[in-house]
PDB file of C-alpha atoms (C1' of nucleotides) in Angstrom:
ATOM      1  CA  MET A   1      -5.441  -8.847  24.368  1.00 85.00           C
ATOM      2  CA  GLU A   2      -4.096 -11.702  22.280  1.00 90.00           C
ATOM      3  CA  THR A   3      -0.864 -10.835  20.454  1.00 97.00           C
ATOM      4  CA  THR A   4      -1.562 -10.084  16.812  1.00 98.00           C
ATOM      5  CA  THR A   5       0.933  -9.182  14.109  1.00 98.00           C
ATOM      6  CA  LEU A   6      -0.353  -7.336  11.071  1.00 99.00           C
ATOM      7  CA  ALA A   7       1.358  -6.264   7.877  1.00 99.00           C
ATOM      8  CA  SER A   8       0.690  -4.180   4.800  1.00 99.00           C
ATOM      9  CA  TRP A   9       2.504  -4.973   1.571  1.00 98.00           C
ATOM     10  CA  ASN A  10       2.162  -3.592  -1.924  1.00 98.00           C
ATOM     11  CA  VAL A  11       3.369  -6.610  -3.909  1.00 98.00           C
ATOM     12  CA  ASN A  12       3.189  -4.976  -7.378  1.00 98.00           C
ATOM     13  CA  SER A  13       1.674  -8.068  -9.085  1.00 98.00           C
ATOM     14  CA  LEU A  14       0.884 -11.087  -6.945  1.00 98.00           C
ATOM     15  CA  ASN A  15       1.427 -13.208 -10.027  1.00 98.00           C
ATOM     16  CA  VAL A  16       5.117 -12.276 -10.036  1.00 98.00           C
ATOM     17  CA  ARG A  17       5.480 -11.945  -6.277  1.00 98.00           C
ATOM     18  CA  LEU A  18       3.694 -15.066  -5.008  1.00 98.00           C
ATOM     19  CA  PRO A  19       7.014 -16.842  -4.268  1.00 98.00           C
ATOM     20  CA  HIS A  20       8.183 -13.779  -2.323  1.00 98.00           C
ATOM     21  CA  LEU A  21       4.928 -13.684  -0.378  1.00 98.00           C
ATOM     22  CA  GLU A  22       5.100 -17.387   0.446  1.00 98.00           C
ATOM     23  CA  GLU A  23       8.691 -17.084   1.617  1.00 98.00           C
ATOM     24  CA  TRP A  24       7.915 -14.022   3.695  1.00 98.00           C
ATOM     25  CA  LEU A  25       4.805 -15.556   5.335  1.00 98.00           C
ATOM     26  CA  LYS A  26       6.894 -18.549   6.405  1.00 98.00           C
ATOM     27  CA  LEU A  27       9.615 -16.250   7.711  1.00 98.00           C
ATOM     28  CA  ARG A  28       7.534 -13.735   9.669  1.00 98.00           C
ATOM     29  CA  GLN A  29       4.267 -15.590  10.196  1.00 98.00           C
ATOM     30  CA  PRO A  30       2.088 -12.483  10.458  1.00 98.00           C
ATOM     31  CA  ASP A  31      -1.469 -13.088  11.620  1.00 98.00           C
ATOM     32  CA  ILE A  32      -3.127 -10.659   9.220  1.00 99.00           C
ATOM     33  CA  VAL A  33      -1.791  -9.251   5.949  1.00 99.00           C
ATOM     34  CA  GLY A  34      -3.179  -6.587   3.629  1.00 98.00           C
ATOM     35  CA  LEU A  35      -1.934  -6.784   0.049  1.00 98.00           C
ATOM     36  CA  GLN A  36      -2.136  -4.071  -2.591  1.00 98.00           C
ATOM     37  CA  GLU A  37      -1.584  -4.066  -6.342  1.00 98.00           C
ATOM     38  CA  THR A  38      -2.347  -7.752  -6.718  1.00 98.00           C
ATOM     39  CA  LYS A  39      -3.218  -7.045 -10.388  1.00 98.00           C
ATOM     40  CA  LEU A  40      -5.253 -10.269 -10.568  1.00 97.00           C
ATOM     41  CA  GLU A  41      -8.855 -10.938 -11.412  1.00 98.00           C
ATOM     42  CA  ASP A  42     -10.593 -12.854  -8.616  1.00 98.00           C
ATOM     43  CA  PRO A  43     -10.679 -16.266 -10.368  1.00 97.00           C
ATOM     44  CA  ARG A  44      -6.883 -16.144 -10.597  1.00 98.00           C
ATOM     45  CA  PHE A  45      -6.281 -15.316  -6.931  1.00 98.00           C
ATOM     46  CA  PRO A  46      -4.003 -18.016  -5.397  1.00 98.00           C
ATOM     47  CA  ASP A  47      -6.214 -18.651  -2.375  1.00 98.00           C
ATOM     48  CA  SER A  48      -5.541 -22.401  -2.301  1.00 98.00           C
ATOM     49  CA  VAL A  49      -1.772 -21.842  -2.243  1.00 98.00           C
ATOM     50  CA  LEU A  50      -2.175 -19.429   0.664  1.00 98.00           C
ATOM     51  CA  ALA A  51      -4.559 -21.832   2.412  1.00 98.00           C
ATOM     52  CA  GLY A  52      -1.723 -24.357   2.287  1.00 98.00           C
ATOM     53  CA  LEU A  53       0.286 -21.939   4.389  1.00 98.00           C
ATOM     54  CA  GLY A  54      -2.570 -21.533   6.847  1.00 98.00           C
ATOM     55  CA  TYR A  55      -4.093 -18.300   5.541  1.00 98.00           C
ATOM     56  CA  ARG A  56      -7.675 -17.588   4.618  1.00 98.00           C
ATOM     57  CA  SER A  57      -8.085 -14.925   1.933  1.00 98.00           C
ATOM     58  CA  VAL A  58     -10.622 -12.362   0.873  1.00 98.00           C
ATOM     59  CA  PHE A  59      -9.836 -10.397  -2.256  1.00 98.00           C
ATOM     60  CA  CYS A  60     -11.106  -7.868  -4.709  1.00 98.00           C
ATOM     61  CA  GLY A  61      -9.122  -7.543  -7.894  1.00 98.00           C
ATOM     62  CA  GLN A  62      -9.024  -6.572 -11.525  1.00 98.00           C
ATOM     63  CA  LYS A  63      -6.798  -7.188 -14.507  1.00 97.00           C
ATOM     64  CA  THR A  64      -3.545  -5.179 -14.892  1.00 97.00           C
ATOM     65  CA  TYR A  65      -4.141  -2.525 -12.243  1.00 97.00           C
ATOM     66  CA  ASN A  66      -4.942  -2.188  -8.541  1.00 98.00           C
ATOM     67  CA  GLY A  67      -6.396  -5.126  -6.582  1.00 98.00           C
ATOM     68  CA  VAL A  68      -6.432  -5.663  -2.814  1.00 98.00           C
ATOM     69  CA  ALA A  69      -6.656  -8.638  -0.469  1.00 98.00           C
ATOM     70  CA  ILE A  70      -6.710  -9.525   3.207  1.00 98.00           C
ATOM     71  CA  LEU A  71      -5.074 -12.730   4.462  1.00 98.00           C
ATOM     72  CA  SER A  72      -5.620 -14.099   7.954  1.00 98.00           C
ATOM     73  CA  ARG A  73      -4.543 -17.098   9.988  1.00 98.00           C
ATOM     74  CA  ARG A  74      -7.711 -16.652  12.028  1.00 98.00           C
ATOM     75  CA  PRO A  75     -11.264 -16.891  10.693  1.00 98.00           C
ATOM     76  CA  ILE A  76     -12.480 -13.958   8.633  1.00 98.00           C
ATOM     77  CA  ASP A  77     -16.102 -12.960   9.069  1.00 97.00           C
ATOM     78  CA  GLU A  78     -16.968 -12.953   5.368  1.00 92.00           C
ATOM     79  CA  ILE A  79     -20.454 -11.551   5.982  1.00 96.00           C
ATOM     80  CA  SER A  80     -18.845  -8.347   7.221  1.00 95.00           C
ATOM     81  CA  CYS A  81     -16.542  -7.920   4.210  1.00 98.00           C
ATOM     82  CA  VAL A  82     -16.788  -4.679   2.294  1.00 98.00           C
ATOM     83  CA  MET A  83     -15.347  -4.223  -1.201  1.00 98.00           C
ATOM     84  CA  GLY A  84     -15.028  -0.622  -2.321  1.00 98.00           C
ATOM     85  CA  ILE A  85     -16.149   2.541  -0.565  1.00 98.00           C
ATOM     86  CA  PRO A  86     -19.895   2.298   0.075  1.00 97.00           C
ATOM     87  CA  GLY A  87     -21.735   4.909  -1.978  1.00 96.00           C
ATOM     88  CA  PHE A  88     -18.650   5.941  -3.979  1.00 97.00           C
ATOM     89  CA  GLU A  89     -18.851   4.791  -7.598  1.00 95.00           C
ATOM     90  CA  ASP A  90     -15.432   3.470  -8.590  1.00 96.00           C
ATOM     91  CA  GLU A  91     -14.261   0.986 -11.222  1.00 96.00           C
ATOM     92  CA  GLN A  92     -10.891   0.698  -9.516  1.00 98.00           C
ATOM     93  CA  LYS A  93     -10.411  -2.064  -6.944  1.00 98.00           C
ATOM     94  CA  ARG A  94      -8.644  -0.269  -4.119  1.00 98.00           C
ATOM     95  CA  VAL A  95     -10.544  -1.030  -0.924  1.00 98.00           C
ATOM     96  CA  ILE A  96     -11.327  -4.138   1.088  1.00 98.00           C
ATOM     97  CA  ALA A  97     -12.429  -4.436   4.703  1.00 98.00           C
ATOM     98  CA  ALA A  98     -13.004  -7.469   6.885  1.00 98.00           C
ATOM     99  CA  THR A  99     -13.549  -8.416  10.504  1.00 98.00           C
ATOM    100  CA  VAL A 100     -11.179 -10.832  12.262  1.00 98.00           C
ATOM    101  CA  GLY A 101     -12.246 -11.535  15.837  1.00 97.00           C
ATOM    102  CA  ASP A 102     -13.008  -8.112  17.306  1.00 96.00           C
ATOM    103  CA  LEU A 103     -10.617  -6.321  14.948  1.00 98.00           C
ATOM    104  CA  ARG A 104     -11.870  -4.397  11.952  1.00 98.00           C
ATOM    105  CA  ILE A 105      -9.271  -4.461   9.180  1.00 98.00           C
ATOM    106  CA  VAL A 106      -9.403  -1.876   6.415  1.00 98.00           C
ATOM    107  CA  ASN A 107      -6.910  -2.286   3.588  1.00 98.00           C
ATOM    108  CA  LEU A 108      -6.409   0.609   1.161  1.00 98.00           C
ATOM    109  CA  TYR A 109      -4.558   1.095  -2.070  1.00 98.00           C
ATOM    110  CA  VAL A 110      -4.684   4.869  -2.144  1.00 98.00           C
ATOM    111  CA  VAL A 111      -4.683   6.548  -5.570  1.00 98.00           C
ATOM    112  CA  ASN A 112      -1.185   7.578  -6.666  1.00 98.00           C
ATOM    113  CA  GLY A 113      -2.293  10.845  -8.253  1.00 97.00           C
ATOM    114  CA  GLN A 114       0.396  11.116 -10.960  1.00 97.00           C
ATOM    115  CA  ASP A 115       1.171  14.846 -10.567  1.00 97.00           C
ATOM    116  CA  VAL A 116      -0.246  17.756  -8.601  1.00 97.00           C
ATOM    117  CA  GLY A 117      -3.029  19.424 -10.558  1.00 96.00           C
ATOM    118  CA  THR A 118      -3.857  16.514 -12.861  1.00 96.00           C
ATOM    119  CA  GLU A 119      -7.206  14.772 -13.195  1.00 96.00           C
ATOM    120  CA  LYS A 120      -5.753  11.789 -11.297  1.00 97.00           C
ATOM    121  CA  TYR A 121      -4.702  14.111  -8.482  1.00 97.00           C
ATOM    122  CA  ASP A 122      -8.258  15.420  -8.187  1.00 97.00           C
ATOM    123  CA  TYR A 123      -9.519  11.844  -8.139  1.00 97.00           C
ATOM    124  CA  LYS A 124      -7.042  11.071  -5.335  1.00 98.00           C
ATOM    125  CA  LEU A 125      -8.376  13.919  -3.184  1.00 98.00           C
ATOM    126  CA  ARG A 126     -12.031  13.051  -3.876  1.00 98.00           C
ATOM    127  CA  TRP A 127     -11.289   9.400  -3.139  1.00 98.00           C
ATOM    128  CA  LEU A 128      -9.621  10.297   0.176  1.00 98.00           C
ATOM    129  CA  ASP A 129     -12.632  12.443   1.086  1.00 98.00           C
ATOM    130  CA  ALA A 130     -14.924   9.486   0.479  1.00 98.00           C
ATOM    131  CA  VAL A 131     -12.668   7.208   2.556  1.00 98.00           C
ATOM    132  CA  HIS A 132     -12.763   9.767   5.363  1.00 98.00           C
ATOM    133  CA  ASP A 133     -16.549   9.875   5.496  1.00 98.00           C
ATOM    134  CA  TRP A 134     -16.828   6.094   5.273  1.00 98.00           C
ATOM    135  CA  LEU A 135     -14.279   5.467   8.049  1.00 98.00           C
ATOM    136  CA  ALA A 136     -15.963   8.043  10.292  1.00 98.00           C
ATOM    137  CA  GLU A 137     -19.104   5.872  10.101  1.00 98.00           C
ATOM    138  CA  GLU A 138     -17.207   2.588  10.269  1.00 98.00           C
ATOM    139  CA  LEU A 139     -15.434   3.613  13.496  1.00 98.00           C
ATOM    140  CA  LYS A 140     -18.741   4.049  15.292  1.00 98.00           C
ATOM    141  CA  SER A 141     -19.576   0.349  14.946  1.00 97.00           C
ATOM    142  CA  HIS A 142     -15.945  -0.920  14.904  1.00 98.00           C
ATOM    143  CA  PRO A 143     -13.842   1.018  17.417  1.00 98.00           C
ATOM    144  CA  LYS A 144     -10.974  -1.497  17.252  1.00 98.00           C
ATOM    145  CA  MET A 145      -9.800  -0.695  13.758  1.00 98.00           C
ATOM    146  CA  VAL A 146      -6.556  -1.026  11.832  1.00 99.00           C
ATOM    147  CA  VAL A 147      -6.397   0.983   8.619  1.00 99.00           C
ATOM    148  CA  MET A 148      -3.450  -0.247   6.610  1.00 99.00           C
ATOM    149  CA  GLY A 149      -2.232   0.158   3.100  1.00 98.00           C
ATOM    150  CA  ASP A 150      -0.200   1.893   0.482  1.00 98.00           C
ATOM    151  CA  PHE A 151      -1.247   5.458   1.286  1.00 98.00           C
ATOM    152  CA  ASN A 152       0.804   7.061  -1.480  1.00 98.00           C
ATOM    153  CA  ILE A 153       1.391   9.945   0.940  1.00 98.00           C
ATOM    154  CA  ALA A 154       4.543  10.468   3.018  1.00 98.00           C
ATOM    155  CA  PRO A 155       3.302  11.862   6.363  1.00 98.00           C
ATOM    156  CA  ASP A 156       6.147  14.324   7.027  1.00 98.00           C
ATOM    157  CA  ASP A 157       9.670  15.310   6.052  1.00 98.00           C
ATOM    158  CA  ARG A 158      11.237  12.494   8.092  1.00 98.00           C
ATOM    159  CA  ASP A 159       9.502  10.131   5.674  1.00 98.00           C
ATOM    160  CA  VAL A 160      11.265  11.322   2.514  1.00 98.00           C
ATOM    161  CA  HIS A 161      14.919  11.092   1.496  1.00 97.00           C
ATOM    162  CA  ASP A 162      15.032  14.644   0.158  1.00 97.00           C
ATOM    163  CA  PRO A 163      12.448  17.166   1.408  1.00 97.00           C
ATOM    164  CA  ALA A 164      13.716  19.732  -1.121  1.00 97.00           C
ATOM    165  CA  VAL A 165      12.492  17.501  -3.952  1.00 96.00           C
ATOM    166  CA  TRP A 166       9.538  15.955  -2.116  1.00 97.00           C
ATOM    167  CA  ASN A 167       8.031  19.295  -1.140  1.00 97.00           C
ATOM    168  CA  GLU A 168       4.611  20.919  -0.725  1.00 97.00           C
ATOM    169  CA  ASN A 169       4.083  21.015  -4.495  1.00 97.00           C
ATOM    170  CA  HIS A 170       5.208  17.450  -5.265  1.00 97.00           C
ATOM    171  CA  ILE A 171       2.997  14.403  -5.638  1.00 98.00           C
ATOM    172  CA  LEU A 172       2.955  12.173  -2.514  1.00 98.00           C
ATOM    173  CA  THR A 173       4.000  15.104  -0.287  1.00 98.00           C
ATOM    174  CA  SER A 174       1.807  17.990  -1.418  1.00 98.00           C
ATOM    175  CA  THR A 175      -0.025  20.170   1.079  1.00 98.00           C
ATOM    176  CA  ALA A 176      -3.468  18.930   0.072  1.00 98.00           C
ATOM    177  CA  GLU A 177      -2.442  15.265   0.233  1.00 98.00           C
ATOM    178  CA  ARG A 178      -0.883  15.646   3.669  1.00 98.00           C
ATOM    179  CA  ALA A 179      -3.957  17.563   4.823  1.00 98.00           C
ATOM    180  CA  ALA A 180      -6.165  14.697   3.615  1.00 98.00           C
ATOM    181  CA  LEU A 181      -4.048  12.191   5.566  1.00 98.00           C
ATOM    182  CA  ARG A 182      -4.131  14.461   8.624  1.00 98.00           C
ATOM    183  CA  ARG A 183      -7.924  14.604   8.358  1.00 98.00           C
ATOM    184  CA  LEU A 184      -8.100  10.796   8.306  1.00 98.00           C
ATOM    185  CA  MET A 185      -5.823  10.604  11.338  1.00 98.00           C
ATOM    186  CA  ASP A 186      -7.946  13.192  13.129  1.00 98.00           C
ATOM    187  CA  LEU A 187     -10.681  10.545  13.222  1.00 98.00           C
ATOM    188  CA  GLY A 188      -8.511   8.981  15.937  1.00 98.00           C
ATOM    189  CA  LEU A 189      -6.189   6.887  13.787  1.00 99.00           C
ATOM    190  CA  HIS A 190      -2.535   6.805  14.790  1.00 99.00           C
ATOM    191  CA  ASP A 191       0.505   6.069  12.639  1.00 98.00           C
ATOM    192  CA  SER A 192       1.753   2.987  14.500  1.00 98.00           C
ATOM    193  CA  PHE A 193       5.302   3.460  13.215  1.00 98.00           C
ATOM    194  CA  ARG A 194       5.474   6.878  14.873  1.00 98.00           C
ATOM    195  CA  LEU A 195       4.195   5.517  18.177  1.00 98.00           C
ATOM    196  CA  HIS A 196       7.475   3.605  18.401  1.00 98.00           C
ATOM    197  CA  ASN A 197      10.025   5.324  16.153  1.00 98.00           C
ATOM    198  CA  GLU A 198      11.002   8.969  15.912  1.00 97.00           C
ATOM    199  CA  GLU A 199      13.839   8.733  13.418  1.00 97.00           C
ATOM    200  CA  GLY A 200      13.752   9.796   9.807  1.00 97.00           C
ATOM    201  CA  GLY A 201      15.171   7.932   6.843  1.00 97.00           C
ATOM    202  CA  VAL A 202      13.153   4.742   7.371  1.00 98.00           C
ATOM    203  CA  PHE A 203      11.357   3.984   4.133  1.00 98.00           C
ATOM    204  CA  SER A 204       8.887   1.451   2.718  1.00 98.00           C
ATOM    205  CA  TRP A 205       9.185   2.260  -0.998  1.00 98.00           C
ATOM    206  CA  TRP A 206      12.117   2.870  -3.300  1.00 98.00           C
ATOM    207  CA  ASP A 207      11.826   3.681  -6.984  1.00 97.00           C
ATOM    208  CA  TYR A 208      13.062   0.912  -9.278  1.00 97.00           C
ATOM    209  CA  ARG A 209      14.752   3.638 -11.276  1.00 93.00           C
ATOM    210  CA  ALA A 210      18.098   5.260 -10.482  1.00 90.00           C
ATOM    211  CA  ALA A 211      19.084   2.477  -8.047  1.00 92.00           C
ATOM    212  CA  GLY A 212      16.769   3.961  -5.445  1.00 95.00           C
ATOM    213  CA  PHE A 213      17.061   1.110  -2.965  1.00 97.00           C
ATOM    214  CA  ARG A 214      20.835   0.799  -3.085  1.00 96.00           C
ATOM    215  CA  ARG A 215      21.133   4.521  -2.391  1.00 96.00           C
ATOM    216  CA  ASN A 216      18.218   4.511   0.083  1.00 97.00           C
ATOM    217  CA  LEU A 217      16.360   7.130  -1.929  1.00 97.00           C
ATOM    218  CA  GLY A 218      12.966   6.162  -0.601  1.00 98.00           C
ATOM    219  CA  LEU A 219       9.731   7.261   0.973  1.00 98.00           C
ATOM    220  CA  ARG A 220       7.630   5.926   3.836  1.00 98.00           C
ATOM    221  CA  ILE A 221       4.192   5.707   2.258  1.00 98.00           C
ATOM    222  CA  ASP A 222       3.010   2.308   3.542  1.00 98.00           C
ATOM    223  CA  LEU A 223       1.261   2.767   6.867  1.00 98.00           C
ATOM    224  CA  CYS A 224      -0.614   0.852   9.551  1.00 98.00           C
ATOM    225  CA  LEU A 225      -2.936   3.206  11.418  1.00 99.00           C
ATOM    226  CA  VAL A 226      -4.445   2.041  14.711  1.00 99.00           C
ATOM    227  CA  SER A 227      -7.602   3.480  16.216  1.00 99.00           C
ATOM    228  CA  ASP A 228      -7.817   5.139  19.633  1.00 98.00           C
ATOM    229  CA  ALA A 229      -9.138   1.916  21.159  1.00 98.00           C
ATOM    230  CA  LEU A 230      -6.042   0.015  19.958  1.00 98.00           C
ATOM    231  CA  ARG A 231      -3.422   2.637  20.660  1.00 98.00           C
ATOM    232  CA  GLU A 232      -2.460   1.375  24.101  1.00 98.00           C
ATOM    233  CA  HIS A 233      -2.292  -2.185  22.712  1.00 98.00           C
ATOM    234  CA  CYS A 234       0.154  -1.242  19.965  1.00 98.00           C
ATOM    235  CA  THR A 235       3.407  -2.723  21.271  1.00 98.00           C
ATOM    236  CA  ALA A 236       5.687  -2.494  18.212  1.00 98.00           C
ATOM    237  CA  ALA A 237       5.881  -1.267  14.633  1.00 98.00           C
ATOM    238  CA  GLU A 238       8.560  -1.715  12.021  1.00 98.00           C
ATOM    239  CA  ILE A 239       9.306  -1.821   8.352  1.00 98.00           C
ATOM    240  CA  ASP A 240      10.833  -5.083   7.172  1.00 98.00           C
ATOM    241  CA  ARG A 241      13.369  -4.198   4.497  1.00 98.00           C
ATOM    242  CA  GLU A 242      14.389  -7.766   3.834  1.00 98.00           C
ATOM    243  CA  PRO A 243      12.055  -8.677   0.952  1.00 98.00           C
ATOM    244  CA  ARG A 244      13.267  -5.581  -0.900  1.00 98.00           C
ATOM    245  CA  THR A 245      16.748  -7.170  -0.962  1.00 98.00           C
ATOM    246  CA  TRP A 246      15.537 -10.340  -2.702  1.00 98.00           C
ATOM    247  CA  GLU A 247      15.732 -11.087  -6.417  1.00 97.00           C
ATOM    248  CA  ARG A 248      13.085  -9.377  -8.553  1.00 97.00           C
ATOM    249  CA  PRO A 249      11.458  -7.597  -5.590  1.00 98.00           C
ATOM    250  CA  SER A 250       8.384  -5.424  -5.329  1.00 98.00           C
ATOM    251  CA  ASP A 251       9.283  -1.749  -5.129  1.00 98.00           C
ATOM    252  CA  HIS A 252       7.541  -1.751  -1.701  1.00 98.00           C
ATOM    253  CA  THR A 253       8.446  -3.674   1.449  1.00 98.00           C
ATOM    254  CA  PRO A 254       6.098  -4.707   4.286  1.00 98.00           C
ATOM    255  CA  ALA A 255       5.037  -2.302   7.045  1.00 98.00           C
ATOM    256  CA  MET A 256       4.227  -4.232  10.228  1.00 98.00           C
ATOM    257  CA  VAL A 257       2.485  -3.568  13.510  1.00 98.00           C
ATOM    258  CA  THR A 258       2.089  -5.705  16.630  1.00 98.00           C
ATOM    259  CA  LEU A 259      -0.908  -5.514  18.945  1.00 98.00           C
ATOM    260  CA  GLY A 260      -0.804  -7.170  22.332  1.00 97.00           C
TER     261      GLY A 260
ATOM    262  C1'  DA B   1      15.166  14.295 -12.293  1.00 79.35           C
ATOM    263  C1'  DT B   2      11.887  16.318 -19.709  1.00 79.35           C
ATOM    264  C1'  DG B   3      15.763  10.890 -16.930  1.00 79.35           C
ATOM    265  C1'  DG B   4      15.797   6.165 -15.137  1.00 79.35           C
ATOM    266  C1'  DT B   5      13.077   0.444 -14.230  1.00 79.35           C
ATOM    267  C1'  DG B   6       9.359  -2.785 -13.814  1.00 79.35           C
ATOM    268  C1'  DG B   7       4.587  -4.974 -14.715  1.00 79.35           C
ATOM    269  C1'  DC B   8       0.834  -5.344 -17.554  1.00 79.35           C
ATOM    270  C1'  DC B   9      -0.655  -6.860 -22.421  1.00 79.35           C
ATOM    271  C1'  DC B  10       1.520  -6.122 -26.650  1.00 79.35           C
ATOM    272  C1'  DG B  11       3.334   0.238 -27.614  1.00 79.35           C
ATOM    273  C1'  DG B  12       1.551   2.506 -24.273  1.00 79.35           C
ATOM    274  C1'  DC B  13      -0.276   2.920 -19.673  1.00 79.35           C
ATOM    275  C1'  DC B  14       0.646   3.119 -14.878  1.00 79.35           C
ATOM    276  C1'  DA B  15       3.583   3.415 -11.062  1.00 79.35           C
TER     277       DA B  15
END
DNA sequence: ATGGTGGCCCGGCCA
């Protein structure tokens, strides 16, 4: 199979982070990129700028909050694009899917959930249920699938800086959230990072507050899941910390996977 | 971490 590099990056406003994205695309030259938290309405999406760097774009955004996009150096089958979870009424722009060659790319900005027990937490769990049922269907017609995104769930204790704080009752690590992620993965979706790395303390997000990055007080919540059919083709996975070191960074850094 | 910073549109929401 042709070598393909994919990345997921929550840019926390593409308006602010476009220079970072341009710089990083030139540096790493990924084939396919999923962006989250673009925070841009569609008419303002910088597709011509990205085209200048060789990337086609499909996007689904809104003002102020949320917003997702897929960029690709190869043709995107626009007919096959899906915006939102089919059958799940949702004002929030958190889901986009597209086909590139024989790869199905699903890009998710999973609900944060605020705090365990809140209305937003319930919405997160309902939303993840709907994603589960949709992906179960989607996998039947698209076995070669990459499900990437900001999952807003740290898979296990290796993925948090302090498991005493980030425990079974805490948002992003609670029992129900981890069970929902497990249920998604039980569809035959594998955390590419864990196919190649066993160590803890490798993070993709650090809070802007309390100098989180400098002290490496982070979480690994940005994931690239590969389907059963791609598992043996997954040759590498890493988190690229570099853009987090740049001036005025996103609080997230890209999670990458290589298929070959 | 009842705190802290950052992005949005304009003091409060969301992360």
